Amino acid sequence: MKSYFVPQSRVDFAVWENIDVQGQAMEVQTGRSLLALSTAKKTVSNSSLASTLDNNISNIHILGQILHSLDLQQARSTVLPDDSAPASSQMQEVSSPPELLQVQSSFLRGKVRLLLSAAPACQRQNS
Amino acid sequence: MLCLAFVTTGGQSFESTVSQLLRDETEDLKCFVDRKKDLTCFWEVEEARNDQYTFMYSFENKKKMPCVVSSRFVLASNKTVFFCKLPKTLFFVALDVQVFRDGRTLYNRSLKAENVFFVDPPRNLTVMSSGKEGQLNVSWLPPLLKHMDDIMIYEVRYAVEGSHMGKVEEKAASTTLVLRDLQSGTRYKVWVRVKLDGVSYKSYWSSWTDPVFADTLPSDMDLLIVLLVLSIGLILFLLSLTVILSHHKFLLKKLWPDIPTPEHKFPDLFTVYKGDFKEWMSQNNGSIWGRSVHVFTEEPPSPVEILSEVSPTSYDTSPREERKPTEEVEESEQTDSGLMGGWREPPHANWLMEQMRALQENPESLSQSTLLQSHDTYVALNQNSQHVQEVSERQTDDVFEETLPLQALFTTEGTSSLSASHSDLGSLPQSSGSGRLSSQSSFEDPNHTWPPKGPGYTYMAVADSGISMDYSPMSSSNIAELRKHRIYTNEYKNEIFGNKWPFSSQHVESGY
């Protein structure tokens, strides 16, 4: 059974709010990369699910471009799915595509959105 | 201690939240996240028994952890609830919660914390008139919730004060709204509530804010219309007043015409002679009459047939008794001396007499009579004819009853009403212009008897031009006799018009 390494989508506001924007950006970028790798694995037999995963690949790439435009792109080299503690805390393993998609959804809604809303370029003038 | 912590929590109180969720949440085990991002789960209990409740939870299927259960009586709902607030809440991960009662599973629920937010209502709601008719400016502040100001959806409810029919408008992200198409000059009630947009976070609808009242501006259009109508009315009034004042004489003549008076025809009669006609006639002897005769004579005088004759020497009663349908009109000479001078010799005096006799002998020739046309005027004269105007004032009922011998008949084709004739009497003087003809009812002189009939005739040639009447004087030869005898005119009766006459021949005679 294939396993997918996906980012940790959980958000502890008490912890998150203590991390600076760069740290948040790094978490987001790490997670994005993991999703890209996992999504690229074409191991599904269901055709509809396969097409959904293909769409996700393009979306994840678009997200990378957005982060780059906001100067939040971090060096990819720092993100590697190895056994380092920081990586494990930022990674989880799922066993099925539905779980993969669910994690991806939570990740986007949570950390990615929090990062984007906190990005200086996205701040409202009259907040 | 935990209870105290709940009470001092900012924003909406725990009790009010619980009360609302007891209504809104369908799950038996109700959970919510407050503005401090702490998740609390509670459940209601029917009877406050000493049951032991155990609350267990776990994130991402990790190790299950217990939570301390507390109880609280909610006054607003009159219910007792057990609740547990998690020490740490994680978002965007699965959460599993279990409640055990006496070792048995009571509730089991899987949820995500970011989907059960309970937001406070908006703050500082203000409603003001926008300066335009039928509009109100509504503004408020979002509830205190970090990182989520831009993902809130608001709902504004407004209604006329006292009305139960309200409208709702939704607004996303922005905290201001302009209410349009409102009634002018009306007091409105406005509420606002908020919820998260559901993209990243979901929430229940918050409770409504306390209502705020505001009045819309009174309608300018109504005021404008009233002013316009008033000003137009004033302008029209002034215009009509100006027109009336400038043409008041003309309008007065039209609405209140002067009563015609014959004064202009009788110069100095009323001013100098004070109405003394005799005197006036004597002073104006011949000058006016002769002139007026020629002025008003437009047609040759028509011969007038005689109804009856008056003569001091001989009297012929046959015409009167027989009531021949002759077209005779007996005329009496005015006893006024003033008139005598005006009379002139009729051109057909003797001829008329002969014609009359012929008619008596041969009544069938009446229809072929050419003496007078059916539309000619027939005048019956009487002495005591000073009061010309009085005739017109006679009551028509008196005439009918008394069979006034004096009748001036202006017959037109098809008409022969007495009332019309009497009204014409009054106008006789004006129309003739001579004024020589005056009439008076015979009943004013009841003592006068009909003079013995004689061959002498008093007659007058009448010319009716349709506009005026001209009466040629009678033979002056009979004037003297006439003076001695008061002449009463017989009621004219012509068989041609007999069926239109209300009288009978007896009436005529009874008048005498």
XYZ file of C-alpha atoms in Angstrom:
639
model
C 0.000 0.000 0.000
C 1.381 3.194 -1.093
C 1.755 5.898 1.409
C 1.692 9.540 0.785
C 3.739 12.007 2.672
C 1.698 15.042 3.151
C 2.187 18.170 5.222
C 0.790 18.661 8.621
C -2.321 20.720 8.226
C -3.016 21.249 11.902
C -2.857 24.781 13.179
C -2.308 25.648 16.777
C -3.014 29.312 16.899
C -1.068 29.735 20.069
C 1.993 28.374 18.290
C 1.324 29.818 14.865
C 0.959 33.332 16.068
C 4.385 33.099 17.677
C 6.067 32.198 14.438
C 7.205 35.021 12.234
C 6.113 35.370 8.685
C 9.208 33.793 7.263
C 8.811 30.783 9.453
C 5.215 30.527 8.366
C 6.268 30.847 4.782
C 8.695 28.025 5.175
C 6.096 25.757 6.613
C 3.787 26.524 3.782
C 6.399 25.958 1.172
C 7.469 22.652 2.666
C 3.964 21.476 2.703
C 3.355 22.603 -0.812
C 6.274 20.620 -2.046
C 5.137 17.512 -0.298
C 1.759 17.814 -1.845
C 3.277 18.242 -5.231
C 5.309 15.128 -4.871
C 2.498 13.052 -3.523
C 0.034 14.240 -6.073
C 2.373 13.419 -8.850
C 2.266 9.771 -7.954
C -0.129 8.258 -10.398
C -1.199 5.282 -8.460
C -4.964 5.645 -8.617
C -7.094 3.428 -10.763
C -10.219 5.565 -10.523
C -10.303 7.793 -13.567
C -12.303 10.617 -11.957
C -10.001 10.681 -8.999
C -7.020 10.670 -11.324
C -8.336 13.744 -13.146
C -8.879 15.483 -9.828
C -5.343 14.788 -8.820
C -4.104 16.116 -12.131
C -5.923 19.370 -11.502
C -4.333 19.557 -8.111
C -0.892 19.393 -9.591
C -1.518 22.503 -11.646
C -3.086 24.269 -8.660
C -0.125 23.518 -6.488
C 2.204 24.970 -9.055
C 0.076 28.101 -9.259
C 0.273 28.405 -5.497
C 4.065 28.299 -5.752
C 3.959 31.178 -8.174
C 1.743 33.191 -5.843
C 4.077 32.629 -2.944
C 7.009 33.635 -5.090
C 5.283 36.853 -6.091
C 4.792 37.655 -2.442
C 8.438 37.130 -1.729
C 7.624 34.230 0.472
C 9.294 31.582 -1.538
C 11.821 29.746 0.483
C 14.671 27.671 -0.685
C 13.441 24.306 -1.644
C 16.596 22.706 -0.624
C 15.693 23.004 2.998
C 12.633 20.918 2.550
C 13.300 17.236 2.280
C 11.214 14.294 3.426
C 13.789 12.858 5.679
C 13.767 11.762 9.275
C 14.681 15.132 10.714
C 12.504 16.234 13.557
C 11.346 19.419 12.007
C 10.332 17.521 8.911
C 8.374 14.942 10.837
C 6.524 17.565 12.727
C 5.613 19.117 9.483
C 4.765 15.875 7.742
C 2.297 13.102 8.073
C 1.598 9.957 6.204
C -1.652 9.043 4.591
C -2.523 5.857 2.813
C -5.219 6.778 0.303
C -5.948 9.483 -2.224
C -9.073 10.655 -0.400
C -7.024 11.212 2.685
C -4.449 12.997 0.551
C -7.087 15.350 -0.806
C -8.558 15.953 2.598
C -5.177 16.913 4.003
C -4.511 19.096 1.008
C -7.814 20.875 1.556
C -7.100 21.461 5.220
C -3.614 22.652 4.414
C -4.818 25.180 1.901
C -7.613 26.445 4.076
C -5.442 26.670 7.128
C -1.809 27.461 6.857
C -1.747 28.733 3.315
C -4.574 31.117 3.897
C -3.164 32.296 7.202
C 0.135 33.006 5.520
C -1.427 34.879 2.637
C -3.655 36.968 4.885
C -0.654 37.908 6.968
C 1.570 38.717 4.003
C 2.421 42.397 3.915
C 1.434 42.707 0.298
C -2.012 41.387 1.060
C -2.700 43.589 4.040
C -5.659 45.962 3.634
C -4.950 49.611 3.800
C -7.853 50.254 6.168
C -7.757 47.174 8.335
C -12.613 28.277 39.021
C -13.500 27.062 35.632
C -16.956 28.463 36.039
C -15.576 31.837 36.906
C -13.363 31.718 33.891
C -16.375 31.241 31.704
C -18.251 34.129 33.220
C -15.453 36.556 32.724
C -15.006 35.621 29.143
C -15.344 38.673 26.985
C -17.989 39.108 24.390
C -21.073 37.087 24.553
C -21.635 35.287 27.774
C -21.474 31.586 28.017
C -25.082 31.366 29.002
C -26.381 33.315 26.083
C -24.253 31.270 23.705
C -25.471 28.071 25.185
C -29.045 29.268 25.028
C -28.761 30.132 21.412
C -27.051 26.902 20.483
C -29.634 24.932 22.320
C -32.033 26.349 19.777
C -29.880 26.358 16.659
C -27.674 23.282 16.917
C -29.288 20.048 15.988
C -26.599 17.755 17.312
C -27.108 16.352 20.732
C -23.531 17.029 21.654
C -23.050 20.676 20.881
C -19.621 22.189 20.434
C -18.434 25.660 19.611
C -15.288 27.728 19.414
C -15.323 31.095 21.089
C -13.354 34.157 20.104
C -10.374 33.013 22.030
C -10.352 29.979 19.837
C -11.152 27.561 22.610
C -13.498 24.729 21.875
C -16.252 23.847 24.305
C -18.673 20.989 24.094
C -21.853 20.696 26.128
C -25.001 18.688 26.365
C -28.261 19.246 28.185
C -29.674 17.058 30.883
C -33.369 16.615 31.597
C -33.039 15.791 35.232
C -30.191 16.867 37.406
C -29.128 13.531 38.673
C -25.803 12.554 40.124
C -24.591 10.915 36.973
C -20.922 10.529 36.277
C -19.990 11.835 32.910
C -16.693 11.165 31.201
C -15.531 13.248 28.296
C -12.779 11.978 25.989
C -11.344 13.625 22.882
C -8.547 13.093 20.380
C -7.049 14.996 17.409
C -6.013 13.203 14.240
C -6.736 9.855 15.779
C -3.970 10.304 18.197
C -4.118 9.423 21.808
C -7.425 10.081 23.566
C -7.366 12.604 26.309
C -9.909 13.303 29.031
C -11.631 16.588 29.698
C -13.077 17.774 32.985
C -16.847 17.957 32.906
C -18.735 20.713 34.659
C -22.390 21.547 34.974
C -24.347 24.804 34.887
C -27.979 25.768 35.134
C -28.917 28.031 32.251
C -31.604 30.411 33.433
C -32.566 31.604 29.990
C -33.434 28.086 28.870
C -34.376 26.734 32.260
C -32.123 23.782 31.665
C -29.024 22.183 33.173
C -26.067 21.572 30.883
C -22.801 19.630 31.237
C -19.900 20.977 29.376
C -16.212 20.594 28.826
C -13.716 23.074 27.460
C -10.676 21.581 25.760
C -7.330 22.660 27.122
C -5.880 22.941 23.662
C -7.717 23.219 20.407
C -6.215 22.300 17.094
C -7.696 23.473 13.837
C -7.777 21.972 10.413
C -7.554 18.532 11.830
C -10.154 15.957 12.724
C -11.442 15.948 16.286
C -13.192 13.036 17.891
C -15.254 13.538 21.023
C -16.927 10.961 23.205
C -19.122 11.268 26.268
C -19.652 8.406 28.614
C -22.256 8.189 31.300
C -21.675 5.634 33.900
C -19.253 3.871 31.601
C -21.651 3.860 28.669
C -21.198 5.883 25.545
C -23.681 8.676 25.528
C -22.471 10.776 22.607
C -19.864 10.297 19.918
C -19.066 13.022 17.445
C -16.361 13.759 14.898
C -15.890 17.336 13.858
C -13.397 19.971 12.856
C -12.826 22.934 15.096
C -12.694 25.505 12.290
C -16.299 24.650 11.389
C -17.965 25.379 14.727
C -17.041 28.954 15.378
C -19.473 31.011 17.343
C -18.911 34.698 16.636
C -20.049 37.618 18.696
C -22.499 40.088 17.158
C -21.189 43.194 15.423
C -20.258 46.172 17.541
C -21.159 49.848 17.469
C -24.104 49.718 15.145
C -25.022 53.209 13.925
C -27.770 54.283 11.532
C -27.994 57.763 10.094
C -29.861 59.559 7.368
C -27.807 59.717 4.215
C -29.099 63.140 3.228
C -31.087 61.686 0.402
C -34.724 60.828 0.389
C -35.588 57.262 1.339
C -32.061 56.256 2.319
C -30.268 55.377 5.490
C -26.555 54.842 6.120
C -25.817 51.840 8.307
C -22.354 51.158 9.721
C -20.911 48.866 12.358
C -17.725 47.276 13.604
C -16.848 43.566 13.250
C -16.627 41.414 16.331
C -13.246 40.998 17.886
C -11.834 37.920 16.164
C -8.268 37.739 15.043
C -7.353 37.110 11.460
C -10.922 36.885 10.377
C -12.100 40.383 9.659
C -12.088 39.875 5.939
C -14.025 36.661 5.888
C -17.150 37.777 7.659
C -20.584 37.985 6.139
C -23.113 40.383 7.624
C -26.852 40.413 7.542
C -28.741 43.682 8.034
C -32.365 43.526 9.011
C -34.593 46.624 8.893
C -38.262 47.287 9.382
C -40.607 50.190 9.893
C -41.025 50.831 13.577
C -43.984 48.901 14.830
C -44.186 46.714 11.780
C -43.452 43.026 11.786
C -42.517 42.915 8.130
C -38.766 43.287 7.862
C -36.301 43.041 5.017
C -32.856 41.533 5.080
C -29.771 42.500 3.141
C -26.512 40.566 3.072
C -23.147 42.245 2.960
C -19.780 40.583 2.655
C -16.589 41.828 4.293
C -17.570 45.532 4.282
C -18.997 47.010 7.457
C -21.170 49.709 5.890
C -24.408 49.540 3.978
C -26.797 52.052 2.397
C -30.463 51.127 2.716
C -32.409 52.396 -0.295
C -36.019 52.667 -1.423
C -37.270 53.380 2.038
C -40.406 55.288 2.909
C -39.912 58.973 3.419
C -40.401 60.476 6.805
C -40.558 57.088 8.502
C -38.870 55.695 11.566
C -36.960 52.488 10.944
C -35.528 49.792 13.181
C -32.217 48.188 12.155
C -30.388 45.061 13.364
C -27.146 43.384 12.209
C -25.657 39.932 12.685
C -22.545 38.216 11.383
C -21.125 34.856 10.474
C -17.934 33.566 8.898
C -17.978 33.074 5.161
C -17.432 29.322 5.308
C -14.447 29.154 3.002
C -11.787 28.549 5.604
C -13.881 28.832 8.717
C -17.531 28.161 9.352
C -19.741 29.528 12.052
C -23.251 29.846 13.242
C -25.075 33.107 12.767
C -24.351 35.410 15.617
C -27.144 36.844 17.680
C -28.741 40.096 16.461
C -27.442 43.370 17.748
C -29.691 45.564 19.816
C -31.941 47.527 17.421
C -31.040 51.049 16.409
C -33.734 53.544 15.340
C -33.445 56.152 12.632
C -35.762 58.420 10.669
C -35.712 58.862 6.924
C -35.951 62.323 5.480
C -39.410 63.660 4.716
C -40.344 63.568 1.102
C -39.138 66.538 -0.840
C -41.351 65.598 -3.711
C -44.513 65.917 -1.649
C -43.441 69.293 -0.371
C -42.470 70.370 -3.855
C -45.769 69.289 -5.304
C -47.671 71.145 -2.626
C -45.658 74.287 -3.230
C -46.123 74.041 -6.981
C -49.858 73.556 -6.704
C -50.178 76.486 -4.319
C -48.115 78.792 -6.469
C -50.001 77.859 -9.628
C -53.279 78.408 -7.844
C -52.126 81.789 -6.642
C -50.993 82.807 -10.113
C -54.292 81.728 -11.643
C -56.186 83.586 -8.973
C -54.220 86.771 -9.579
C -54.678 86.460 -13.322
C -58.408 85.968 -13.055
C -58.636 88.857 -10.625
C -56.766 91.078 -13.064
C -59.027 90.054 -15.917
C -62.149 90.614 -13.875
C -61.033 93.997 -12.669
C -60.030 95.194 -16.106
C -63.254 94.038 -17.702
C -65.571 94.384 -14.798
C -67.887 96.665 -16.637
C -68.217 94.302 -19.533
C -68.735 91.322 -17.273
C -71.231 93.183 -15.198
C -73.259 93.945 -18.270
C -73.239 90.312 -19.261
C -74.081 88.922 -15.885
C -76.315 91.652 -14.645
C -77.786 93.302 -17.692
C -79.496 96.548 -17.304
C -83.190 96.485 -17.318
C -84.173 98.175 -20.529
C -85.902 101.420 -20.030
C -87.677 103.453 -22.586
C -86.211 106.633 -21.299
C -83.983 107.163 -24.252
C -86.967 107.025 -26.492
C -88.739 109.625 -24.501
C -86.294 112.405 -24.066
C -86.942 114.538 -21.051
C -90.094 112.635 -20.193
C -88.777 111.453 -16.882
C -86.225 114.097 -16.250
C -88.087 117.244 -17.098
C -91.694 116.304 -17.043
C -91.392 113.836 -14.221
C -93.326 111.202 -16.050
C -96.207 113.423 -16.995
C -96.913 111.990 -20.349
C -99.582 114.488 -21.227
C -97.327 117.353 -20.696
C -94.555 115.681 -22.509
C -96.742 114.892 -25.431
C -97.990 118.394 -25.600
C -94.481 119.702 -25.648
C -93.283 117.259 -28.185
C -96.222 117.543 -30.423
C -95.636 116.083 -33.831
C -91.901 116.271 -33.907
C -91.078 112.890 -32.535
C -94.078 111.087 -33.710
C -93.782 112.140 -37.207
C -90.209 111.275 -37.236
C -90.644 107.931 -35.620
C -93.403 107.056 -37.932
C -91.154 107.377 -40.826
C -88.285 105.780 -39.037
C -90.016 102.661 -38.023
C -92.317 102.209 -40.855
C -90.696 99.577 -42.868
C -93.716 98.087 -44.405
C -96.830 99.616 -45.654
C -99.346 99.507 -42.923
C -101.528 96.517 -43.071
C -105.173 97.128 -43.023
C -106.730 96.036 -39.857
C -110.048 94.462 -39.745
C -112.419 95.608 -37.192
C -113.896 93.331 -34.658
C -116.481 95.689 -33.418
C -117.453 99.135 -34.050
C -118.087 101.958 -31.823
C -120.317 104.713 -32.844
C -122.432 107.112 -30.941
C -125.134 106.889 -33.538
C -125.422 103.294 -34.468
C -124.066 100.095 -33.134
C -123.609 96.914 -34.766
C -123.561 94.139 -32.262
C -123.492 91.359 -34.710
C -119.819 91.017 -34.895
C -119.541 90.822 -31.221
C -122.334 88.474 -30.597
C -121.662 86.227 -33.425
C -118.085 86.112 -32.687
C -117.286 85.806 -36.219
C -113.872 84.532 -36.872
C -112.868 87.708 -38.283
C -109.584 89.158 -38.043
C -110.854 92.285 -36.672
C -109.269 94.108 -33.995
C -111.160 96.745 -32.296
C -109.122 99.590 -31.438
C -109.931 102.280 -29.151
C -108.681 105.628 -29.586
C -106.569 107.012 -26.933
C -108.397 109.626 -25.012
C -105.254 111.487 -24.516
C -105.307 114.554 -26.458
C -101.711 114.279 -26.960
C -102.142 111.408 -29.246
C -104.735 112.957 -31.346
C -102.473 115.110 -33.153
C -100.423 112.229 -34.179
C -103.087 110.359 -35.902
C -103.356 110.483 -39.511
C -105.953 109.485 -41.926
C -105.819 105.787 -42.617
C -105.659 105.086 -46.252
C -108.199 102.308 -46.254
C -110.736 103.454 -43.750
C -113.823 103.090 -45.831
C -112.483 100.093 -47.559
C -112.110 98.306 -44.301
C -115.660 98.942 -43.363
C -116.867 97.468 -46.513
C -114.666 94.496 -46.133
C -115.982 93.841 -42.721
C -119.516 93.894 -43.869
C -118.646 91.593 -46.640
C -117.147 89.156 -44.236
C -120.144 89.155 -42.083
C -122.266 88.268 -44.989
C -119.878 85.784 -46.307
C -117.811 84.132 -43.617
C -116.294 81.652 -45.990
C -114.281 84.334 -47.444
C -112.441 84.664 -44.259
C -109.872 82.201 -45.176
C -109.260 84.105 -48.303
C -109.124 87.315 -46.563
C -106.213 89.260 -47.531
C -106.749 91.913 -45.133
C -104.514 90.422 -42.590
C -102.220 87.528 -42.615
C -102.311 84.992 -39.888
C -99.060 86.213 -38.661
C -100.060 89.799 -38.516
C -100.281 91.571 -35.317
C -103.564 92.195 -33.736
C -103.911 94.871 -31.246
C -106.855 95.546 -29.142
C -106.856 98.967 -27.707
C -108.633 100.509 -24.922
C -108.930 103.881 -23.487
C -107.200 104.839 -20.280
C -104.122 103.892 -21.970
C -101.696 105.891 -20.041
C -100.001 103.117 -18.360
C -98.152 101.355 -20.954
C -95.879 99.576 -18.648
C -98.626 98.379 -16.491
C -99.907 96.068 -19.078
C -96.849 94.082 -19.153
C -97.091 93.729 -15.476
C -100.556 92.379 -15.445
C -100.916 89.036 -13.978
C -101.678 86.490 -16.592
C -104.180 84.875 -14.341
C -106.109 88.131 -14.133
C -106.263 88.243 -17.828
C -107.634 84.828 -18.103
C -110.179 85.390 -15.499
C -111.214 88.853 -16.363
C -110.873 88.341 -20.059
C -109.022 91.475 -20.515
C -110.277 93.131 -23.559
C -106.955 94.567 -24.158
C -104.666 92.173 -25.703
C -101.968 92.779 -28.042
C -101.505 89.686 -29.961
C -98.306 89.073 -31.636
C -99.030 85.990 -33.468
C -96.443 84.029 -35.179
C -97.148 80.984 -37.147
C -98.321 78.335 -34.851
C -98.182 80.228 -31.632
C -100.785 82.195 -29.907
C -100.123 81.996 -26.262
C -101.500 84.675 -24.131
C -98.536 84.807 -21.974
C -96.408 85.548 -24.905
C -98.782 88.206 -26.002
C -98.774 89.844 -22.675
C -95.125 89.935 -22.481
C -95.068 91.519 -25.822
C -97.335 94.177 -24.619
C -94.704 95.535 -22.459
C -92.404 95.807 -25.341
C -94.824 97.431 -27.554
C -93.790 100.904 -26.820
C -90.233 100.118 -27.533
C -90.911 98.296 -30.675
C -93.284 100.783 -32.109
C -91.342 103.645 -30.942
C -94.391 105.697 -30.974
C -95.801 104.915 -27.661
C -99.120 105.816 -28.865
C -100.502 102.506 -28.103
C -101.222 102.085 -24.496
C -103.433 99.587 -23.012
C -105.217 98.895 -19.867
C -107.416 96.152 -18.825
C -111.018 96.860 -18.917
C -111.705 95.664 -15.473
C -110.202 98.779 -14.229
C -113.214 100.603 -15.422
C -116.011 98.356 -14.543
C -118.454 101.127 -14.655
C -117.877 101.813 -18.193
C -120.314 100.295 -20.437
C -119.951 99.437 -23.893
C -120.979 102.383 -25.876
C -123.744 101.931 -28.298
C -122.515 100.530 -31.416
C -122.500 102.633 -34.382
C -121.142 102.812 -37.760
C -118.220 104.749 -36.567
C -115.054 102.800 -36.329
C -111.999 103.353 -34.434
C -109.240 101.525 -35.888
C -105.655 101.610 -36.363
C -103.501 100.369 -39.107
C -100.832 98.209 -37.797
C -97.585 97.608 -39.473
C -95.606 94.820 -38.099
C -92.167 94.655 -39.423
C -91.304 91.895 -37.143
C -89.149 94.167 -35.119
C -91.352 97.055 -34.292
C -94.929 97.884 -34.438
C -96.313 100.959 -35.892
C -99.790 102.020 -35.404
C -101.391 104.488 -37.654
C -103.813 106.733 -35.955
C -107.413 106.219 -36.279
C -109.796 108.435 -37.951
C -109.896 111.669 -36.243
C -113.520 112.006 -37.087
C -114.405 109.633 -34.390
C -112.225 111.055 -31.812
C -114.862 113.219 -30.415
C -117.223 110.356 -30.087
C -114.604 108.288 -28.522
C -114.049 110.802 -25.915
C -117.581 110.548 -24.859
C -117.638 106.883 -24.825
C -115.219 104.777 -23.158
C -114.351 102.117 -25.430
C -113.668 98.708 -24.280
C -111.949 96.407 -26.449
C -113.458 93.168 -27.125
C -111.507 90.180 -26.699
C -110.250 89.263 -29.975
C -111.345 86.007 -31.149
C -110.554 84.563 -34.436
C -111.728 81.227 -35.491
C -108.395 80.500 -36.964
C -106.858 80.642 -33.593
C -109.984 79.572 -31.861
C -108.738 76.251 -30.787
C -105.794 77.842 -29.125
C -107.726 80.239 -27.136
C -108.657 79.238 -23.714
C -111.654 81.461 -23.650
C -115.011 81.215 -25.092
C -117.119 83.843 -26.575
C -118.946 84.193 -23.351
C -115.927 85.404 -21.660
C -115.711 88.254 -23.883
C -119.072 89.476 -23.148
C -118.757 88.872 -19.493
C -116.073 91.317 -19.329
C -118.375 94.057 -19.982
